[in-house]
XYZ file of C-alpha atoms in Angstrom:
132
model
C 109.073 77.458 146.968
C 108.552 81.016 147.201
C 105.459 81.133 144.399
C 103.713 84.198 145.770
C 106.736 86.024 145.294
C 107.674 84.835 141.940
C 103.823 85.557 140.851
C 104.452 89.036 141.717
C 107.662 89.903 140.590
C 107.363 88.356 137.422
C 103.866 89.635 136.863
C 104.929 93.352 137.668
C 107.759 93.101 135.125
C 105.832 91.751 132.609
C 102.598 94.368 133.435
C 105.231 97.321 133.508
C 107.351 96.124 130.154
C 104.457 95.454 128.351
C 102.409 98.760 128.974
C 105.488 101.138 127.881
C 105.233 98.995 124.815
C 101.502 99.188 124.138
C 101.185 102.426 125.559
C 104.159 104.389 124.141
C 106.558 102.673 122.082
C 103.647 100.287 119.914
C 100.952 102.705 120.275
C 100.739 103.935 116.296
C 102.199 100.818 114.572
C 99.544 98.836 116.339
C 96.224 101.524 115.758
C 97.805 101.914 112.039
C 97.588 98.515 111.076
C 94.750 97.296 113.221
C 92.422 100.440 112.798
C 89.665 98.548 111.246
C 89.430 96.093 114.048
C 90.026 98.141 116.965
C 87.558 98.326 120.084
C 86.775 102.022 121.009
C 86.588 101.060 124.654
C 89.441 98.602 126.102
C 87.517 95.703 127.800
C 89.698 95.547 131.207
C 88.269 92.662 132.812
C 89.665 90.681 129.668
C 93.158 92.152 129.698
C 93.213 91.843 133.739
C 92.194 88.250 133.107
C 95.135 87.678 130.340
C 97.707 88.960 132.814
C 96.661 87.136 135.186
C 96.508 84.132 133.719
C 99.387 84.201 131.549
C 101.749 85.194 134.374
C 100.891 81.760 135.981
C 102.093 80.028 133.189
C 105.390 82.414 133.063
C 106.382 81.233 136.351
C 104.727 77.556 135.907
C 106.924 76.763 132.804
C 109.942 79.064 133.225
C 110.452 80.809 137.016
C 109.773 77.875 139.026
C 112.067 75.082 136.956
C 114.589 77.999 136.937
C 114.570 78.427 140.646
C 114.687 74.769 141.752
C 117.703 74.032 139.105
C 119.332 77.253 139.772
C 119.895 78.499 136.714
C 118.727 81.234 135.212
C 118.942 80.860 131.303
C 116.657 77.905 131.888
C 113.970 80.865 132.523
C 115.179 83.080 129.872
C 115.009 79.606 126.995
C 111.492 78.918 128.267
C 110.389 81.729 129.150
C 111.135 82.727 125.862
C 110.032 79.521 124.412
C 106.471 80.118 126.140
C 105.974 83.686 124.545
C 106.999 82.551 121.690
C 104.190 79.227 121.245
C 101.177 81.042 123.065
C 101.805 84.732 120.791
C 102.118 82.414 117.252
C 99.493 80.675 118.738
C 97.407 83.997 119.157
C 98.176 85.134 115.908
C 98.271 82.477 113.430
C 95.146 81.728 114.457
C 93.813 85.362 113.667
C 95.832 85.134 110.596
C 94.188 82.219 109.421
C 90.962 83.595 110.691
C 90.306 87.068 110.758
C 90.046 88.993 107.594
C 92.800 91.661 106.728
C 95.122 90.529 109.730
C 98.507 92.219 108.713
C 101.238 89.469 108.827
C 103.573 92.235 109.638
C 101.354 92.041 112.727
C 101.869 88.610 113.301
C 105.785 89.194 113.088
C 106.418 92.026 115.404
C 103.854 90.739 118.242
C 105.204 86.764 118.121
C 109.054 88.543 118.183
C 107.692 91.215 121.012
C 105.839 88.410 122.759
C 108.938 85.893 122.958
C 111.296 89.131 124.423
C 108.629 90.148 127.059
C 108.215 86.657 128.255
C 111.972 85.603 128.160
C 112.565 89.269 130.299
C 110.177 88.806 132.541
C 110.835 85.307 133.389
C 114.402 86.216 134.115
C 113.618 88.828 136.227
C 110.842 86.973 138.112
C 113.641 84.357 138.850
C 116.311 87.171 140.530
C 113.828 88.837 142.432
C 112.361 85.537 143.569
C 116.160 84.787 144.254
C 116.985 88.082 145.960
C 114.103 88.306 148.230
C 113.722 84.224 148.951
């Protein structure tokens, strides 16, 4: 199995989907409602550490079962399916522990995070595909 190259591709989709969201599309809904709890200075070893380890377990649970049955809306479903349990997970748990988390917060990131994951897994699969 081609992991290296379903790593990358998936990881590069996700990386470049996910920054036109936080950096251009999300940029004022997210510093509106989260203002208060905001870092002045974005800790990069944590966010490099995220990506990385959360596109391992995009192509553990979605790319790679995808690949070997052939069948790409088996990455989209868990892809999906994987965005959608670790973001709830995420933020429920700052809901039910953080004070003054926004549940409208909780809504648009779980919804964004079980797109992004679903998109990316499906086009980690066809690259893998196209270039394996």
């Amino acid at each position: 199995m081609p992991y290296i190259t379903a790593y990358l591709s998936t990881a590069i989709v996700f990386l470049a989907i996910d920054a036109v969201w936080l950096g251009i599309v999300a940029t004022r809904f997210y510093r509106d409602a989260l203002e208060h709890l905001i870092s002045p200075n974005v800790n990069f070893a944590a966010a490099a550490g995220f990506y990385l380890v959360y596109c391992i377990g995009i192509v553990i649970f979605a790319v790679i079962p995808a690949l070997k049955l052939g069948d790409w809306s088996h990455a989209a479903l868990y892809g999906a399916l994987f965005g959608f349990f670790c973001y709830a997970t995420y933020d429920m748990t700052n809901l039910a522990t953080l004070r003054d988390w926004p549940v409208i917060i909780v809504i648009v990131d779980v919804a964004w995070g079980t797109f992004l994951t679903g998109t990316a897994a499906v086009a980690g699969y066809f690259i893998t595909r196209a270039l394996s």
